[in-house]
Tab-separated table of C-alpha atoms in Angstrom:
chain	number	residue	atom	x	y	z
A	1	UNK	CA	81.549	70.326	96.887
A	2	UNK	CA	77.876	70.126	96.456
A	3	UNK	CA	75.437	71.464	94.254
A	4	UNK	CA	74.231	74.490	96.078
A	5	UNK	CA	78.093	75.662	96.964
A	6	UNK	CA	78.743	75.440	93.151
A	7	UNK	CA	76.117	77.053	92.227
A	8	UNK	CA	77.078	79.822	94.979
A	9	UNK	CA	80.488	79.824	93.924
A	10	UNK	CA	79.486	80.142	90.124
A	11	UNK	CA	77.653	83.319	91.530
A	12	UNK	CA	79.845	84.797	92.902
A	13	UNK	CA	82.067	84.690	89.731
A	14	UNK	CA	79.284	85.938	87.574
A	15	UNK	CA	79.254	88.660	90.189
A	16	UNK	CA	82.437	89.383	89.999
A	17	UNK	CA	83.041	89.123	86.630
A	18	UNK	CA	81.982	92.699	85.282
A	19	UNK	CA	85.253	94.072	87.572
A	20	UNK	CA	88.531	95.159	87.702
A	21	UNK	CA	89.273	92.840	89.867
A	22	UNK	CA	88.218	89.399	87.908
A	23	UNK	CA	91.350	88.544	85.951
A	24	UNK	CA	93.209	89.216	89.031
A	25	UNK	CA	91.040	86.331	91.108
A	26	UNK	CA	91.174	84.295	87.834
A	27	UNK	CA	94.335	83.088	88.044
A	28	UNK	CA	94.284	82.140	91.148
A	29	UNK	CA	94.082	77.849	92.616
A	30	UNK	CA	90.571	77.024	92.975
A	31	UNK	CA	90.195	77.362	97.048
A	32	UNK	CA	92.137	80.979	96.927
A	33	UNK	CA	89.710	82.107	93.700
A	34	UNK	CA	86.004	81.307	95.827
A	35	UNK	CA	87.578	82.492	98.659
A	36	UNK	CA	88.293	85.948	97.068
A	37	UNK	CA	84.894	85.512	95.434
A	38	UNK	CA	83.026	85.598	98.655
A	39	UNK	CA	85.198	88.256	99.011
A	40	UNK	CA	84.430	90.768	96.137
A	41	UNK	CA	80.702	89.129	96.628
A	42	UNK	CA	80.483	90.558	99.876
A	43	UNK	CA	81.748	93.683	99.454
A	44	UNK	CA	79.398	94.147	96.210
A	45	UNK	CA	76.689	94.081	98.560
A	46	UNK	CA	77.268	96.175	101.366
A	47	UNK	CA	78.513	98.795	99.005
A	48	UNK	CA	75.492	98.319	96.789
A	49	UNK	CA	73.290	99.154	100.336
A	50	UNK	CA	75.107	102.438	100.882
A	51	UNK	CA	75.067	103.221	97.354
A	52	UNK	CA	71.224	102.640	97.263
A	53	UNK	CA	68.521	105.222	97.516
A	54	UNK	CA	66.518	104.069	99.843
A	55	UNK	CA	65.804	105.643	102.923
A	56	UNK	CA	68.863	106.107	105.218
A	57	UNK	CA	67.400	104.364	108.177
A	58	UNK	CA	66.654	101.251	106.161
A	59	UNK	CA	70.177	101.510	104.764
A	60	UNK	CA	71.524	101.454	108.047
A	61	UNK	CA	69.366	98.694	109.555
A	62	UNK	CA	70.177	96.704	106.078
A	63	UNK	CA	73.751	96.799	107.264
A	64	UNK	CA	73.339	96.374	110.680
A	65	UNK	CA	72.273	93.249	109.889
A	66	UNK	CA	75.271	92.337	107.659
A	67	UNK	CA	76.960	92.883	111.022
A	68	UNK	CA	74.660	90.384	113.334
A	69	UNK	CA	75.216	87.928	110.184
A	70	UNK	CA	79.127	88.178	110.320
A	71	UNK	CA	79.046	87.752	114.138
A	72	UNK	CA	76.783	84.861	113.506
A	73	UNK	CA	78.692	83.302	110.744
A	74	UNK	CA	82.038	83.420	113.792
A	75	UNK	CA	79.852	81.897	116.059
A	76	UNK	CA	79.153	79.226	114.462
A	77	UNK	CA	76.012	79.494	112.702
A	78	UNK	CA	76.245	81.424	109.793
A	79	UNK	CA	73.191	82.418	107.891
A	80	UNK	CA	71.906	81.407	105.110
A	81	UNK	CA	73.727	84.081	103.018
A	82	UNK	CA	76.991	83.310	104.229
A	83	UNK	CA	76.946	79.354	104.689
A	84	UNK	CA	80.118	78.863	102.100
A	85	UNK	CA	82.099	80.994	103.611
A	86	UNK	CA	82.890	79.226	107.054
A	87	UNK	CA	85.111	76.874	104.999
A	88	UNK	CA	86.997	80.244	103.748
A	89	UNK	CA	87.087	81.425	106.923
A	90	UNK	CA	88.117	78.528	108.663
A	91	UNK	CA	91.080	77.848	105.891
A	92	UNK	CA	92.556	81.243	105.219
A	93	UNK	CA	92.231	82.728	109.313
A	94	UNK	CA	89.960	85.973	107.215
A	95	UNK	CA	89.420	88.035	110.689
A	96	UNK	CA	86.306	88.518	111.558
A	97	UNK	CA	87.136	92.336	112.612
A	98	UNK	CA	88.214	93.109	108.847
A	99	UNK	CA	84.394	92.470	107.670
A	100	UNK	CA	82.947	94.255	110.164
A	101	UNK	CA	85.483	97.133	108.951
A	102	UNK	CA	83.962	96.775	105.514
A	103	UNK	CA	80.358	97.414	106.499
A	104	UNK	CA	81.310	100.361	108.881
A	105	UNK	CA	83.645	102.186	106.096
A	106	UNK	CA	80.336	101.571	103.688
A	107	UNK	CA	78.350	103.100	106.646
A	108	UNK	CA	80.422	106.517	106.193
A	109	UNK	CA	78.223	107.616	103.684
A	110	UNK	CA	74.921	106.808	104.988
A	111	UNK	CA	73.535	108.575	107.567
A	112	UNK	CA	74.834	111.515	105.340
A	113	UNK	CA	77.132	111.990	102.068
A	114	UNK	CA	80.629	112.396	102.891
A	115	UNK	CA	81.950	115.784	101.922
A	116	UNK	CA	85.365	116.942	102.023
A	117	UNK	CA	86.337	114.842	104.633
A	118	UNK	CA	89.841	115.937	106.388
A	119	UNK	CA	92.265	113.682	106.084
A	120	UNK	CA	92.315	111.777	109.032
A	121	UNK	CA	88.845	111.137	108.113
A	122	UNK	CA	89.262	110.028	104.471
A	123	UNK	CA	92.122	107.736	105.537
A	124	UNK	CA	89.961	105.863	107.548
A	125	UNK	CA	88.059	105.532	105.170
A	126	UNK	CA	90.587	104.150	102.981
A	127	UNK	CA	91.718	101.617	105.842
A	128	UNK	CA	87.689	100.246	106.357
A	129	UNK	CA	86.465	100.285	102.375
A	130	UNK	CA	90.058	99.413	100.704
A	131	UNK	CA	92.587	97.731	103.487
A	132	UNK	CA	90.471	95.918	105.134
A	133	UNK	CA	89.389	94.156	102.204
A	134	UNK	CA	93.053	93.809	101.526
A	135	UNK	CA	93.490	92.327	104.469
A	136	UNK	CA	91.098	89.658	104.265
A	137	UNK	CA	92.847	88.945	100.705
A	138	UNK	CA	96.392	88.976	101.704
A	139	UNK	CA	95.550	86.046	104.105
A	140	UNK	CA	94.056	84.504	101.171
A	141	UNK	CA	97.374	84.797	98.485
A	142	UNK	CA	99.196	83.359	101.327
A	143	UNK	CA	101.782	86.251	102.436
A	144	UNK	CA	103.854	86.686	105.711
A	145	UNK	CA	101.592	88.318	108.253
A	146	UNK	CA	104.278	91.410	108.772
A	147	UNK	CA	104.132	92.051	104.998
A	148	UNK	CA	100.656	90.753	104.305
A	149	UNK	CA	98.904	93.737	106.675
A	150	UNK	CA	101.711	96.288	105.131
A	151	UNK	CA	100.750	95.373	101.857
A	152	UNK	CA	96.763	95.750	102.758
A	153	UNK	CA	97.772	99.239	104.304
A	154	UNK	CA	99.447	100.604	101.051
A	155	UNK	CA	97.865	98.817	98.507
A	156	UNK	CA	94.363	99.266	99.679
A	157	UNK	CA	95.347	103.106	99.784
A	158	UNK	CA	96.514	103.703	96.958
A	159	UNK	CA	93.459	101.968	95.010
A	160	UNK	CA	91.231	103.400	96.800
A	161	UNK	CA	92.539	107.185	96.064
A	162	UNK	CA	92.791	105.737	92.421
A	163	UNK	CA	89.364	105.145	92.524
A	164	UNK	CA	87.887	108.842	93.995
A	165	UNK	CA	90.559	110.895	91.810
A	166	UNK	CA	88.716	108.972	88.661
A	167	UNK	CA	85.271	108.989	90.217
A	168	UNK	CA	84.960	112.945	91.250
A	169	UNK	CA	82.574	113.585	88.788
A	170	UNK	CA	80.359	110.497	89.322
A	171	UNK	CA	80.924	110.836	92.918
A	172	UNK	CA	79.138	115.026	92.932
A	173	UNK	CA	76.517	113.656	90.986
A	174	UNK	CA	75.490	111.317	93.995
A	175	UNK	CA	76.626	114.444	96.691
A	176	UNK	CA	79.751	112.607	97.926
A	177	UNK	CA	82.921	114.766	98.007
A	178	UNK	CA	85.933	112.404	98.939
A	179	UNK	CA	88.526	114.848	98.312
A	180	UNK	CA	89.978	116.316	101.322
A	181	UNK	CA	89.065	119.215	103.055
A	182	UNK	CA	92.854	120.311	103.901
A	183	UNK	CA	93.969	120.055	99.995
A	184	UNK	CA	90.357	122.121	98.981
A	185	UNK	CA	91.097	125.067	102.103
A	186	UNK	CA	95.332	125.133	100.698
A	187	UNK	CA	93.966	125.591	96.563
A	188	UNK	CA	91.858	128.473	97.872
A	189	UNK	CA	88.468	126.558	97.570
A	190	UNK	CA	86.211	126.949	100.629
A	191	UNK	CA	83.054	124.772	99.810
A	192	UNK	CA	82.197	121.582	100.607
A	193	UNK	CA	78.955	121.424	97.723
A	194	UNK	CA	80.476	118.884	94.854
A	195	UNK	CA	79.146	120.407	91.774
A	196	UNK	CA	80.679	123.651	92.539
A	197	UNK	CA	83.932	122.139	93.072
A	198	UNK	CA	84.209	119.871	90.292
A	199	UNK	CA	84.386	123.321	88.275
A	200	UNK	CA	86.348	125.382	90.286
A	201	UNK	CA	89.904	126.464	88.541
A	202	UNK	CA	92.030	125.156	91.295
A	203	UNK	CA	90.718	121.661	91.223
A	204	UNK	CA	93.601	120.225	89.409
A	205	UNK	CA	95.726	121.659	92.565
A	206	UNK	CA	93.937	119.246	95.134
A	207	UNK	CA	93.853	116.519	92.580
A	208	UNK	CA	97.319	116.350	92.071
A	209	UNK	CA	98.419	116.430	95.712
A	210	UNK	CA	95.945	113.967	96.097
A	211	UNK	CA	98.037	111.485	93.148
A	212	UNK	CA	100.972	112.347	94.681
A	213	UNK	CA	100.086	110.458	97.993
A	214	UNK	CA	98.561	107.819	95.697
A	215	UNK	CA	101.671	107.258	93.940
A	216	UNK	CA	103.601	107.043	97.151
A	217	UNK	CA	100.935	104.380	98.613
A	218	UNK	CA	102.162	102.044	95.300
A	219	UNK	CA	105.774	102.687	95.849
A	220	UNK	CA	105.303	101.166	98.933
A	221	UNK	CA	103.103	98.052	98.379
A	222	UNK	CA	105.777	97.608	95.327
A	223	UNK	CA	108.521	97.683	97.711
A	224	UNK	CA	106.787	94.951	99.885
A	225	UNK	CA	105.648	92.674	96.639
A	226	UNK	CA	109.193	92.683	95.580
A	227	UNK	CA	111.145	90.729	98.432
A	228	UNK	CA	108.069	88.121	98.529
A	229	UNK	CA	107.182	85.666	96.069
A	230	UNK	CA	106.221	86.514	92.422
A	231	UNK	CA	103.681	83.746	92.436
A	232	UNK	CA	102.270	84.995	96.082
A	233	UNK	CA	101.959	88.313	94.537
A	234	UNK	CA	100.688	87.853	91.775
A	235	UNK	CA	96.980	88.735	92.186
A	236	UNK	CA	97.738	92.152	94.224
A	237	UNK	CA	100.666	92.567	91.577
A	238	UNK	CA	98.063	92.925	88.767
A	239	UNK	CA	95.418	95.008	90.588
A	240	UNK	CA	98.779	97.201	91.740
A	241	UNK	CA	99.608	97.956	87.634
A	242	UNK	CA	96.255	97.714	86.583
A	243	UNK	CA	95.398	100.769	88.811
A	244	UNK	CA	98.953	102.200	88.013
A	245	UNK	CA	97.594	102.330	84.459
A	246	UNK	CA	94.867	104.256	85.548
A	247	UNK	CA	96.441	106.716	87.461
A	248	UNK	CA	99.283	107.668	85.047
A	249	UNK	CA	96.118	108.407	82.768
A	250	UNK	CA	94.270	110.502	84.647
A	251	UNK	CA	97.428	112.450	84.983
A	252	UNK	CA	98.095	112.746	81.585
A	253	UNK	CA	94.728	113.792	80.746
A	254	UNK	CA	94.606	116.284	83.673
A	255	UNK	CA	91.866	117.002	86.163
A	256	UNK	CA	90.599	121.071	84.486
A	257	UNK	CA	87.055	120.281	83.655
A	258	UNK	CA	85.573	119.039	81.359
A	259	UNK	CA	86.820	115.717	82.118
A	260	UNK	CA	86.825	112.660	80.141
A	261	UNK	CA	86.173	109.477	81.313
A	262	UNK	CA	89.505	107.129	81.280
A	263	UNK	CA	90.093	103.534	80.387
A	264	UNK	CA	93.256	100.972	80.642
A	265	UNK	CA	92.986	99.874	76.833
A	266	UNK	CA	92.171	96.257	76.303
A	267	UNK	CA	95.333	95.311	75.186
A	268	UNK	CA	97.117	96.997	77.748
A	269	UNK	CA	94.897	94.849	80.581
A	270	UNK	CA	96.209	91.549	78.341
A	271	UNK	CA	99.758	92.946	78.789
A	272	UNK	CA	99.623	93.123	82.172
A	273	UNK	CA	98.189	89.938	82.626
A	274	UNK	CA	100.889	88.184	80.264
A	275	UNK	CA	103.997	89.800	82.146
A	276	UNK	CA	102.654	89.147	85.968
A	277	UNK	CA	100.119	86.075	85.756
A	278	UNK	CA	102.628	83.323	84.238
A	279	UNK	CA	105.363	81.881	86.461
């Protein structure tokens, strides 16, 4: 390895290393770890493009080029930006169709904020933002194809509804919306503008309908980690409870505003580690 892909490599750990997601890629061999590096590393930055506040043409031209780069980078010349990961590529078979499903689920929210999306909508969502990225991973921890893409499907899900039920108020405060427009129109509520539904009565209604899929989405991917490998799981085994843990708190704490923010305790994240990282 030289230099520059340690130094890149030692990047993309730094970068990673503020998430949820960083103990889980810690214990991973060395090729599977920067791998999943370049992983989280490339999702960081398309999301951070969509997430930006520049103006929405420039967004959109910012990750139109991510896409001419990927395309590049599977034709043989990758660009600067993406030189270590042909060896990723190359030893893990990471499709190039999953990445360009990353950028074009980050591209939802661009050329306007997603607002009460119906669910059709906000599952695709799920699939390009969350699946596809555990799809790309899955390849990487080394599972069965069958059970690696039904994994991505479930797990991916169920994170990924994790993360809006515990982001709604962050989420309104940037005009995004995630929840769906089916569960808002069944609680009685018939706006689509975020700060008036993060205070409406019946939000706890949609939110918890909205946990119940969740929670069916991990029964799933549990279902699939359990007749494979413990140490092939392991990684998606720890994100899985780690995001459990988050969920079961947000339940208990409710979803009636005002809300407080939740956190897995520190010793609880060491638990988890302890009982699913060591063989």
């Amino acid at each position: 390895m030289t230099l520059q892909t340690a130094a890149a490599n030692a990047d993309y750990g730094t970068t990673a290393s503020g998430s949820s997601f960083y103990a889980a890629m810690r214990i991973l061999p060395r090729a599977q770890r920067e791998a999943m590096f370049q992983i989280y590393s490339f999702c960081r930055q398309v999301d951070d493009i969509a997430d930006s506040d520049g103006p929405r043409p420039e967004r959109l031209a910012a990750l139109q080029q991510w896409r001419d780069d990927i395309d590049a980078l599977y034709q043989g010349h990758p660009p600067p930006r993406l030189q270590d990961y042909a060896a990723s590529v190359k030893t893990f078979g990471l499709k190039r169709e999953d990445f360009l499903a990353i950028v074009d689920g980050m591209e939802m929210d661009v050329p306007q904020d997603i607002r009460a999306p119906d669910l059709a909508t906000l599952d695709l969502y799920c699939d390009r933002v969350a699946s596809a990225v555990g799809r790309l991973s899955v390849r990487v921890f080394g599972l069965p194809e069958e059970d690696g893409i039904l994994l991505a499907h479930h797990l991916g899900r169920a994170l990924q509804l994790t993360n809006i039920l515990r982001d709604i108020d962050e989420d309104a405060g940037l005009g995004r919306l995630y929840l769906p427009r089916e569960g808002l129109l069944l609680a009685g509520i018939t706006t689509d503008d975020p700060q008036r539904v993060i205070v409406d009565r019946a939000l706890p209604k949609v939110c918890l309908a909205l946990a119940e899929r969740a929670k069916k989405h991990f029964e799933k991917a549990d279902e699939v980690m359990k007749r494979n490998s413990r140490r092939v799981v392991r990684a998606p085994r720890i994100m899985s409870k780690y995001y459990r843990a988050i969920l079961d708190l947000l339940l208990a704490r409710g979803f009636a505003a005002p809300r407080e923010p939740v956190r897995v305790h520190k010793w609880a994240k060491i638990a988890i580690l302890l009982r699913y990282a060591i063989i």
